[in-house]
Coordinates of C-alpha atoms in Angstrom, one line a residue:
X1 CA -17.1 -1.9 -16.3
X2 CA -16.6 -3.2 -13.3
X3 CA -15.3 -6.4 -11.6
X4 CA -18.8 -8.5 -11.3
X5 CA -16.2 -10.2 -8.4
X6 CA -15.1 -7.1 -6.9
X7 CA -15.9 -6.9 -3.2
X8 CA -16.2 -3.8 -0.6
X9 CA -13.7 -4.1 2.3
X10 CA -15.3 -2.7 5.0
X11 CA -12.8 -1.8 8.0
X12 CA -14.0 -0.2 11.7
X13 CA -13.8 -1.3 14.7
X14 CA -17.3 -0.7 15.1
X15 CA -19.6 -3.4 14.7
X16 CA -22.3 -1.7 14.3
X17 CA -20.6 0.4 11.4
X18 CA -19.6 -2.8 9.6
X19 CA -22.9 -5.0 10.0
X20 CA -24.8 -0.9 9.0
X21 CA -22.2 -0.8 5.9
X22 CA -22.0 -4.6 4.8
X23 CA -26.0 -5.0 4.6
X24 CA -25.8 -2.0 2.5
X25 CA -23.9 -3.4 0.0
X26 CA -25.3 -6.6 -0.1
X27 CA -28.6 -5.1 -0.3
X28 CA -27.5 -3.5 -3.9
X29 CA -25.6 -7.0 -4.9
X30 CA -22.1 -5.8 -3.9
X31 CA -20.2 -8.8 -2.0
X32 CA -18.9 -7.1 1.0
X33 CA -16.4 -8.4 3.7
X34 CA -15.7 -6.9 7.0
X35 CA -12.5 -6.8 8.8
X36 CA -12.4 -5.3 12.6
X37 CA -8.8 -3.9 12.6
X38 CA -6.2 -2.4 10.5
X39 CA -4.3 -5.6 11.0
X40 CA -6.9 -8.0 10.4
X41 CA -7.3 -6.9 6.6
X42 CA -3.3 -6.6 5.7
X43 CA -3.1 -10.2 7.2
X44 CA -6.0 -10.7 4.6
X45 CA -5.1 -8.7 1.8
X46 CA -4.4 -9.8 -1.4
X47 CA -3.5 -7.3 -4.3
X48 CA -5.4 -10.1 -6.6
X49 CA -8.9 -9.1 -5.8
X50 CA -10.7 -6.6 -7.5
X51 CA -12.9 -4.4 -4.9
X52 CA -12.5 -1.2 -3.0
X53 CA -11.9 -0.3 0.2
X54 CA -14.5 1.5 3.3
X55 CA -11.9 2.8 5.9
X56 CA -12.4 4.2 9.5
X57 CA -9.9 6.4 9.9
X58 CA -9.7 6.4 13.3
X59 CA -9.2 2.9 14.8
X60 CA -8.1 1.5 17.8
X61 CA -4.3 -0.2 16.9
X62 CA -3.2 0.7 13.7
X63 CA -5.3 3.4 12.0
X64 CA -7.0 4.0 8.6
X65 CA -4.0 6.8 7.8
X66 CA -1.4 4.2 8.6
X67 CA -3.0 1.7 7.0
X68 CA -3.3 3.4 3.8
X69 CA 0.4 4.1 4.1
X70 CA 1.3 0.7 4.6
X71 CA -0.8 0.0 1.5
X72 CA 0.4 2.7 -1.0
X73 CA 3.9 0.8 -0.8
X74 CA 2.3 -1.8 -2.6
X75 CA 1.9 -2.1 -6.7
X76 CA -2.1 -2.7 -6.8
X77 CA -4.5 -2.0 -3.8
X78 CA -8.4 -1.1 -3.8
X79 CA -9.1 2.4 -3.4
X80 CA -10.0 3.8 -0.4
X81 CA -12.9 5.5 0.5
X82 CA -12.3 7.2 4.8
X83 CA -15.4 6.9 6.7
X84 CA -14.8 9.8 9.4
X85 CA -16.0 11.7 12.8
X86 CA -16.4 15.3 12.5
X87 CA -13.3 15.8 14.5
X88 CA -10.9 13.8 12.3
X89 CA -11.9 15.2 9.4
X90 CA -8.6 17.4 9.1
X91 CA -7.0 13.3 9.1
X92 CA -9.6 12.3 6.4
X93 CA -8.9 15.3 4.1
X94 CA -4.8 14.3 4.8
X95 CA -6.2 10.7 3.6
X96 CA -7.3 12.2 0.2
X97 CA -4.9 13.9 -0.1
X98 CA -2.9 10.7 0.1
X99 CA -4.9 9.3 -2.8
X100 CA -7.9 8.0 -0.8
X101 CA -11.3 8.8 -3.3
X102 CA -13.1 10.0 -1.1
X103 CA -13.6 10.9 3.0
X104 CA -17.6 10.2 4.3
X105 CA -18.6 12.2 7.8
X106 CA -20.6 9.8 10.1
X107 CA -23.4 9.8 10.2
X108 CA -23.3 8.9 6.7
X109 CA -26.3 8.9 4.0
X110 CA -26.7 6.1 1.8
X111 CA -26.9 7.0 -0.7
X112 CA -23.7 9.0 -0.7
X113 CA -22.3 6.6 0.5
X114 CA -22.8 3.9 -1.9
X115 CA -21.8 6.6 -5.0
X116 CA -18.4 7.0 -3.5
X117 CA -18.6 3.0 -4.0
X118 CA -19.7 3.0 -7.2
X119 CA -16.4 5.3 -8.4
X120 CA -14.0 3.5 -6.2
X121 CA -15.2 0.2 -8.3
X122 CA -14.6 2.0 -11.3
X123 CA -11.4 3.6 -10.7
X124 CA -10.5 0.0 -9.4
X125 CA -11.1 -1.6 -12.5
X126 CA -9.1 0.9 -14.8
X127 CA -6.6 0.5 -12.8
X128 CA -6.3 -2.9 -12.8
X129 CA -6.9 -2.8 -16.6
X130 CA -4.1 -0.2 -16.6
X131 CA -1.8 -3.0 -14.5
X132 CA -2.4 -5.5 -17.0
X133 CA -1.7 -3.9 -20.2
X134 CA 1.5 -2.4 -18.9
X135 CA 2.0 -6.3 -18.0
X136 CA 1.5 -7.4 -21.7
X137 CA 3.6 -5.0 -23.1
X138 CA 6.2 -5.7 -20.9
X139 CA 5.8 -9.0 -21.4
X140 CA 6.5 -8.4 -25.0
X141 CA 9.4 -6.3 -24.6
X142 CA 11.3 -9.5 -23.2
X143 CA 10.6 -11.4 -26.2
X144 CA 13.1 -8.7 -28.4
X145 CA 16.6 -9.8 -29.0
X146 CA 19.3 -7.6 -27.6
X147 CA 19.8 -6.1 -31.0
X148 CA 16.0 -5.6 -31.7
X149 CA 15.9 -4.0 -28.1
X150 CA 18.4 -1.2 -28.9
X151 CA 17.3 -0.6 -32.5
X152 CA 13.3 0.3 -30.6
X153 CA 15.5 2.5 -27.9
X154 CA 17.0 4.5 -31.2
X155 CA 13.7 4.7 -32.5
X156 CA 12.2 6.2 -29.3
X157 CA 15.0 8.7 -29.4
X158 CA 14.2 9.8 -32.7
X159 CA 16.6 8.9 -34.7
X160 CA 16.1 7.7 -38.3
X161 CA 17.0 4.8 -39.7
X162 CA 20.0 5.7 -41.9
X163 CA 21.8 7.2 -38.7
X164 CA 20.6 4.0 -36.7
X165 CA 22.6 2.3 -39.5
X166 CA 25.4 4.5 -40.0
X167 CA 25.7 4.5 -35.3
X168 CA 25.7 0.4 -35.6
X169 CA 27.4 0.1 -38.5
X170 CA 25.0 -2.2 -40.4
X171 CA 23.2 -1.7 -43.2
X172 CA 19.7 0.3 -43.5
X173 CA 18.1 -2.7 -45.0
X174 CA 19.1 -4.4 -41.7
X175 CA 17.8 -1.7 -39.2
X176 CA 14.5 -1.8 -41.7
X177 CA 14.1 -5.8 -41.0
X178 CA 14.7 -5.6 -37.5
X179 CA 12.4 -2.2 -36.8
X180 CA 9.7 -4.1 -38.3
X181 CA 10.1 -7.4 -36.2
X182 CA 10.0 -4.9 -33.1
X183 CA 6.8 -3.0 -34.8
X184 CA 5.4 -6.9 -35.2
X185 CA 6.3 -8.5 -31.5
X186 CA 5.2 -5.7 -30.0
X187 CA 2.1 -5.2 -32.1
X188 CA 2.1 -2.0 -32.3
X189 CA 0.1 0.0 -35.4
X190 CA 2.3 2.5 -35.9
X191 CA 5.1 4.5 -34.6
X192 CA 3.0 6.8 -32.2
X193 CA 1.6 3.8 -31.1
X194 CA 5.3 2.2 -30.2
X195 CA 5.9 5.6 -28.5
X196 CA 3.0 5.0 -26.2
X197 CA 3.9 1.7 -24.9
X198 CA 8.1 2.9 -24.7
X199 CA 6.6 6.0 -22.3
X200 CA 3.9 3.6 -20.3
X201 CA 7.1 1.3 -20.0
X202 CA 8.6 3.8 -17.8
X203 CA 6.0 5.0 -16.6
X204 CA 4.9 2.1 -14.8

């Protein structure tokens, strides 16, 4: 589900293109913001704002590819759609290989661009949902005591309660009590749920 506050950020050094894309987005009820350069967009960049980026690949100053590389260092940034002239197609392909959602050649078909924007906004919503879930799980992990975290790591490593008890020099019933508190604090419904949470935080 796309965020109702999502914005289409348009970065192009051609004023005519900026205005045309902005009017197109607004014609279907999408908010749009325009920037004449990559530097101008970076100065206003806020990772908390949902949306997508419609970006010219070749601009004076910082290019679209360079902006993409700068944004890639951020934990979260809007999905990118590259707009390119015919001679810039190899650059656009590189941008897609680096993670851009799509590239569209000028002059572009309005519906093709709108379809790409909707795909990008959907991806943004999914990424933000995953980021929120990851932050929530990490917050829950912080609530574990050092002993609970130790037992969690052993559970994830596949150790049985009896083995954990022997390894830590505590009773099996104590391990079971700690395990129950770990499940409760992490709001895990099952062992597989617990494993998925830990794997998600390891990947993130």
